[in-house]
mmCIF file of C-alpha atoms in Angstrom:
data_model
loop_
_atom_site.group_PDB
_atom_site.id
_atom_site.type_symbol
_atom_site.label_atom_id
_atom_site.label_comp_id
_atom_site.label_asym_id
_atom_site.label_seq_id
_atom_site.Cartn_x
_atom_site.Cartn_y
_atom_site.Cartn_z
ATOM 1 C CA UNK M 188 -27.660 -80.840 145.135
ATOM 2 C CA UNK M 189 -24.361 -82.372 144.129
ATOM 3 C CA UNK M 190 -21.133 -80.694 145.170
ATOM 4 C CA UNK M 191 -18.115 -81.130 143.011
ATOM 5 C CA UNK M 192 -14.760 -81.650 144.693
ATOM 6 C CA UNK M 193 -12.508 -78.675 144.336
ATOM 7 C CA UNK M 194 -8.729 -78.808 144.713
ATOM 8 C CA UNK M 195 -7.642 -76.675 147.641
ATOM 9 C CA UNK M 196 -4.352 -74.876 147.759
ATOM 10 C CA UNK M 197 -2.966 -75.390 151.273
ATOM 11 C CA UNK M 198 0.394 -74.394 152.651
ATOM 12 C CA UNK M 199 0.305 -77.352 155.054
ATOM 13 C CA UNK M 200 2.038 -80.584 154.087
ATOM 14 C CA UNK M 201 -0.944 -82.512 155.395
ATOM 15 C CA UNK M 202 -4.422 -81.728 156.667
ATOM 16 C CA UNK M 203 -7.645 -83.406 157.675
ATOM 17 C CA UNK M 204 -11.188 -82.130 158.070
ATOM 18 C CA UNK M 205 -13.362 -84.569 159.954
ATOM 19 C CA UNK M 206 -16.977 -84.620 161.066
ATOM 20 C CA UNK M 207 -16.595 -84.905 164.842
ATOM 21 C CA UNK M 208 -19.943 -86.647 165.305
ATOM 22 C CA UNK M 209 -19.550 -89.366 162.699
ATOM 23 C CA UNK M 210 -15.769 -89.541 162.355
ATOM 24 C CA UNK M 211 -16.215 -89.250 158.588
ATOM 25 C CA UNK M 212 -13.267 -87.639 156.808
ATOM 26 C CA UNK M 213 -14.556 -84.749 154.723
ATOM 27 C CA UNK M 214 -11.196 -83.712 153.328
ATOM 28 C CA UNK M 215 -7.651 -84.974 153.590
ATOM 29 C CA UNK M 216 -4.322 -84.019 152.127
ATOM 30 C CA UNK M 217 -1.634 -86.662 152.622
ATOM 31 C CA UNK M 218 -3.875 -88.087 155.314
ATOM 32 C CA UNK M 219 -2.320 -91.523 155.167
ATOM 33 C CA UNK M 220 1.301 -90.471 154.850
ATOM 34 C CA UNK M 221 3.296 -91.084 158.055
ATOM 35 C CA UNK M 222 4.574 -87.787 159.438
ATOM 36 C CA UNK M 223 6.347 -86.533 162.530
ATOM 37 C CA UNK M 224 3.970 -85.455 165.266
ATOM 38 C CA UNK M 225 5.999 -82.353 166.203
ATOM 39 C CA UNK M 226 4.957 -80.584 169.383
ATOM 40 C CA UNK M 227 1.766 -82.618 169.804
ATOM 41 C CA UNK M 228 4.221 -85.198 171.144
ATOM 42 C CA UNK M 229 4.397 -83.059 174.296
ATOM 43 C CA UNK M 230 0.815 -84.056 175.142
ATOM 44 C CA UNK M 231 1.956 -87.654 175.637
ATOM 45 C CA UNK M 232 4.960 -86.430 177.643
ATOM 46 C CA UNK M 233 2.592 -84.508 179.913
ATOM 47 C CA UNK M 234 0.273 -87.494 180.373
ATOM 48 C CA UNK M 235 3.132 -89.787 181.396
ATOM 49 C CA UNK M 236 4.603 -87.273 183.840
ATOM 50 C CA UNK M 237 1.180 -86.751 185.439
ATOM 51 C CA UNK M 238 0.721 -90.522 185.743
ATOM 52 C CA UNK M 239 4.246 -91.403 186.907
ATOM 53 C CA UNK M 240 5.642 -88.316 188.594
ATOM 54 C CA UNK M 241 5.014 -86.066 191.554
ATOM 55 C CA UNK M 242 4.182 -82.431 190.836
ATOM 56 C CA UNK M 243 6.097 -81.294 193.917
ATOM 57 C CA UNK M 244 9.304 -83.169 193.027
ATOM 58 C CA UNK M 245 12.361 -81.344 191.759
ATOM 59 C CA UNK M 246 13.845 -82.394 188.413
ATOM 60 C CA UNK M 247 17.497 -81.773 187.584
ATOM 61 C CA UNK M 248 18.802 -80.391 184.316
ATOM 62 C CA UNK M 249 21.405 -82.428 182.424
ATOM 63 C CA UNK M 250 23.805 -80.989 179.870
ATOM 64 C CA UNK M 251 21.839 -82.832 177.189
ATOM 65 C CA UNK M 252 18.529 -81.231 178.225
ATOM 66 C CA UNK M 253 20.187 -77.814 178.389
ATOM 67 C CA UNK M 254 21.447 -78.285 174.814
ATOM 68 C CA UNK M 255 17.965 -78.471 173.252
ATOM 69 C CA UNK M 256 17.279 -75.968 170.484
ATOM 70 C CA UNK M 257 14.744 -73.182 170.529
ATOM 71 C CA UNK M 258 11.902 -72.980 171.680
ATOM 72 C CA UNK M 259 13.217 -73.482 175.190
ATOM 73 C CA UNK M 260 13.239 -72.429 178.812
ATOM 74 C CA UNK M 261 17.011 -71.886 178.690
ATOM 75 C CA UNK M 262 17.511 -74.204 181.651
ATOM 76 C CA UNK M 263 21.148 -74.713 182.602
ATOM 77 C CA UNK M 264 22.901 -77.892 183.616
ATOM 78 C CA UNK M 265 22.660 -78.469 187.372
ATOM 79 C CA UNK M 266 19.574 -76.317 187.910
ATOM 80 C CA UNK M 267 16.507 -77.853 189.516
ATOM 81 C CA UNK M 268 12.905 -77.107 188.671
ATOM 82 C CA UNK M 269 9.650 -78.182 190.259
ATOM 83 C CA UNK M 270 7.923 -80.766 188.050
ATOM 84 C CA UNK M 271 4.701 -78.715 188.185
ATOM 85 C CA UNK M 272 6.516 -75.670 186.748
ATOM 86 C CA UNK M 273 8.125 -77.755 184.027
ATOM 87 C CA UNK M 274 4.708 -79.040 182.959
ATOM 88 C CA UNK M 275 3.477 -75.456 182.618
ATOM 89 C CA UNK M 276 6.599 -74.666 180.572
ATOM 90 C CA UNK M 277 5.996 -77.762 178.440
ATOM 91 C CA UNK M 278 2.311 -77.239 177.727
ATOM 92 C CA UNK M 279 1.998 -73.449 177.663
ATOM 93 C CA UNK M 280 5.251 -72.474 176.000
ATOM 94 C CA UNK M 281 6.181 -75.751 174.246
ATOM 95 C CA UNK M 282 9.724 -75.669 175.629
ATOM 96 C CA UNK M 283 11.893 -78.431 174.176
ATOM 97 C CA UNK M 284 14.331 -78.505 177.092
ATOM 98 C CA UNK M 285 11.488 -78.902 179.598
ATOM 99 C CA UNK M 286 10.323 -81.999 177.717
ATOM 100 C CA UNK M 287 13.771 -83.585 177.990
ATOM 101 C CA UNK M 288 14.160 -82.637 181.666
ATOM 102 C CA UNK M 289 10.829 -84.321 182.394
ATOM 103 C CA UNK M 290 11.687 -87.361 180.263
ATOM 104 C CA UNK M 291 14.964 -87.830 182.132
ATOM 105 C CA UNK M 292 13.162 -87.341 185.460
ATOM 106 C CA UNK M 293 10.857 -90.299 184.688
ATOM 107 C CA UNK M 294 13.118 -92.293 182.342
ATOM 108 C CA UNK M 295 16.032 -92.382 184.792
ATOM 109 C CA UNK M 296 13.959 -94.751 186.963
ATOM 110 C CA UNK M 297 14.226 -97.375 184.227
ATOM 111 C CA UNK M 298 17.987 -97.282 183.797
ATOM 112 C CA UNK M 299 20.414 -99.877 185.204
ATOM 113 C CA UNK M 300 20.722 -99.694 188.977
ATOM 114 C CA UNK M 301 24.158 -98.015 188.948
ATOM 115 C CA UNK M 302 22.677 -95.057 187.045
ATOM 116 C CA UNK M 303 19.483 -94.735 189.096
ATOM 117 C CA UNK M 304 21.459 -93.297 192.015
ATOM 118 C CA UNK M 305 23.472 -90.899 189.883
ATOM 119 C CA UNK M 306 22.231 -87.288 189.740
ATOM 120 C CA UNK M 307 20.726 -86.554 186.321
ATOM 121 C CA UNK M 308 22.708 -83.316 186.191
ATOM 122 C CA UNK M 309 25.870 -85.470 186.047
ATOM 123 C CA UNK M 310 24.711 -87.698 183.168
ATOM 124 C CA UNK M 311 26.885 -87.805 180.090
ATOM 125 C CA UNK M 312 25.178 -87.577 176.688
ATOM 126 C CA UNK M 313 24.813 -91.351 176.338
ATOM 127 C CA UNK M 314 23.238 -91.728 179.793
ATOM 128 C CA UNK M 315 20.811 -88.901 179.024
ATOM 129 C CA UNK M 316 19.858 -90.537 175.741
ATOM 130 C CA UNK M 317 19.310 -93.831 177.574
ATOM 131 C CA UNK M 318 16.897 -92.108 179.996
ATOM 132 C CA UNK M 319 15.075 -90.421 177.115
ATOM 133 C CA UNK M 320 14.843 -93.743 175.256
ATOM 134 C CA UNK M 321 13.400 -95.403 178.381
ATOM 135 C CA UNK M 322 10.822 -92.622 178.519
ATOM 136 C CA UNK M 323 10.039 -93.039 174.802
ATOM 137 C CA UNK M 324 9.417 -96.744 175.474
ATOM 138 C CA UNK M 325 6.835 -95.700 178.084
ATOM 139 C CA UNK M 326 5.289 -93.309 175.554
ATOM 140 C CA UNK M 327 4.964 -96.107 173.010
ATOM 141 C CA UNK M 328 3.457 -98.478 175.577
ATOM 142 C CA UNK M 329 0.908 -95.814 176.528
ATOM 143 C CA UNK M 330 0.071 -95.196 172.864
ATOM 144 C CA UNK M 331 -0.606 -98.942 172.401
ATOM 145 C CA UNK M 332 -2.720 -98.947 175.583
ATOM 146 C CA UNK M 333 -4.801 -96.062 174.186
ATOM 147 C CA UNK M 334 -5.271 -97.856 170.864
ATOM 148 C CA UNK M 335 -3.135 -95.439 168.860
ATOM 149 C CA UNK M 336 -2.163 -97.230 165.686
ATOM 150 C CA UNK M 337 0.693 -96.138 163.456
ATOM 151 C CA UNK M 338 2.138 -94.055 166.290
ATOM 152 C CA UNK M 339 5.783 -94.203 167.321
ATOM 153 C CA UNK M 340 7.626 -91.887 169.699
ATOM 154 C CA UNK M 341 11.388 -91.329 169.760
ATOM 155 C CA UNK M 342 11.659 -87.979 171.544
ATOM 156 C CA UNK M 343 9.602 -86.378 174.330
ATOM 157 C CA UNK M 344 9.432 -83.030 172.527
ATOM 158 C CA UNK M 345 8.621 -83.955 168.936
ATOM 159 C CA UNK M 346 11.897 -82.779 167.478
ATOM 160 C CA UNK M 347 12.817 -84.867 164.465
ATOM 161 C CA UNK M 348 14.982 -87.834 165.345
ATOM 162 C CA UNK M 349 15.890 -91.261 164.135
ATOM 163 C CA UNK M 350 16.507 -94.293 166.247
ATOM 164 C CA UNK M 351 20.028 -95.537 166.599
ATOM 165 C CA UNK M 352 21.560 -98.367 168.534
ATOM 166 C CA UNK M 353 22.987 -97.332 171.878
#
């Protein structure tokens, strides 16, 4: 029996249907068009925090993290949250501010020495972006390590962004 291909009408901009056993693509719509990863980005954020953080640590909220758009925890600058709780917020509720708080928590370790001792809650916008960029660099290194091709992270939460010079 021969099946004829039929054009599907999908709302999605892109889609893929794959045979999990063989890896064979059965259907694709814009399957080779680079697209933003959206909230699936938070999976990589979670992996890096689990690998590089301590679940019992407290992470501070910067003004930048507090400024993230909906969907969010509504964390306020200066508050502290347990890393474990932020991971639940990140993965169960997909909170954008939690992703940035966690990125700054890890990324701040990779900033110049004079900033490593500064409380994250006191970071200005540029310092916060530097910490997030350091975290994104870790995300990209991890993606390469895992063999992810054509993958590039800029934000820890998947919100659309472009790279700019700091």
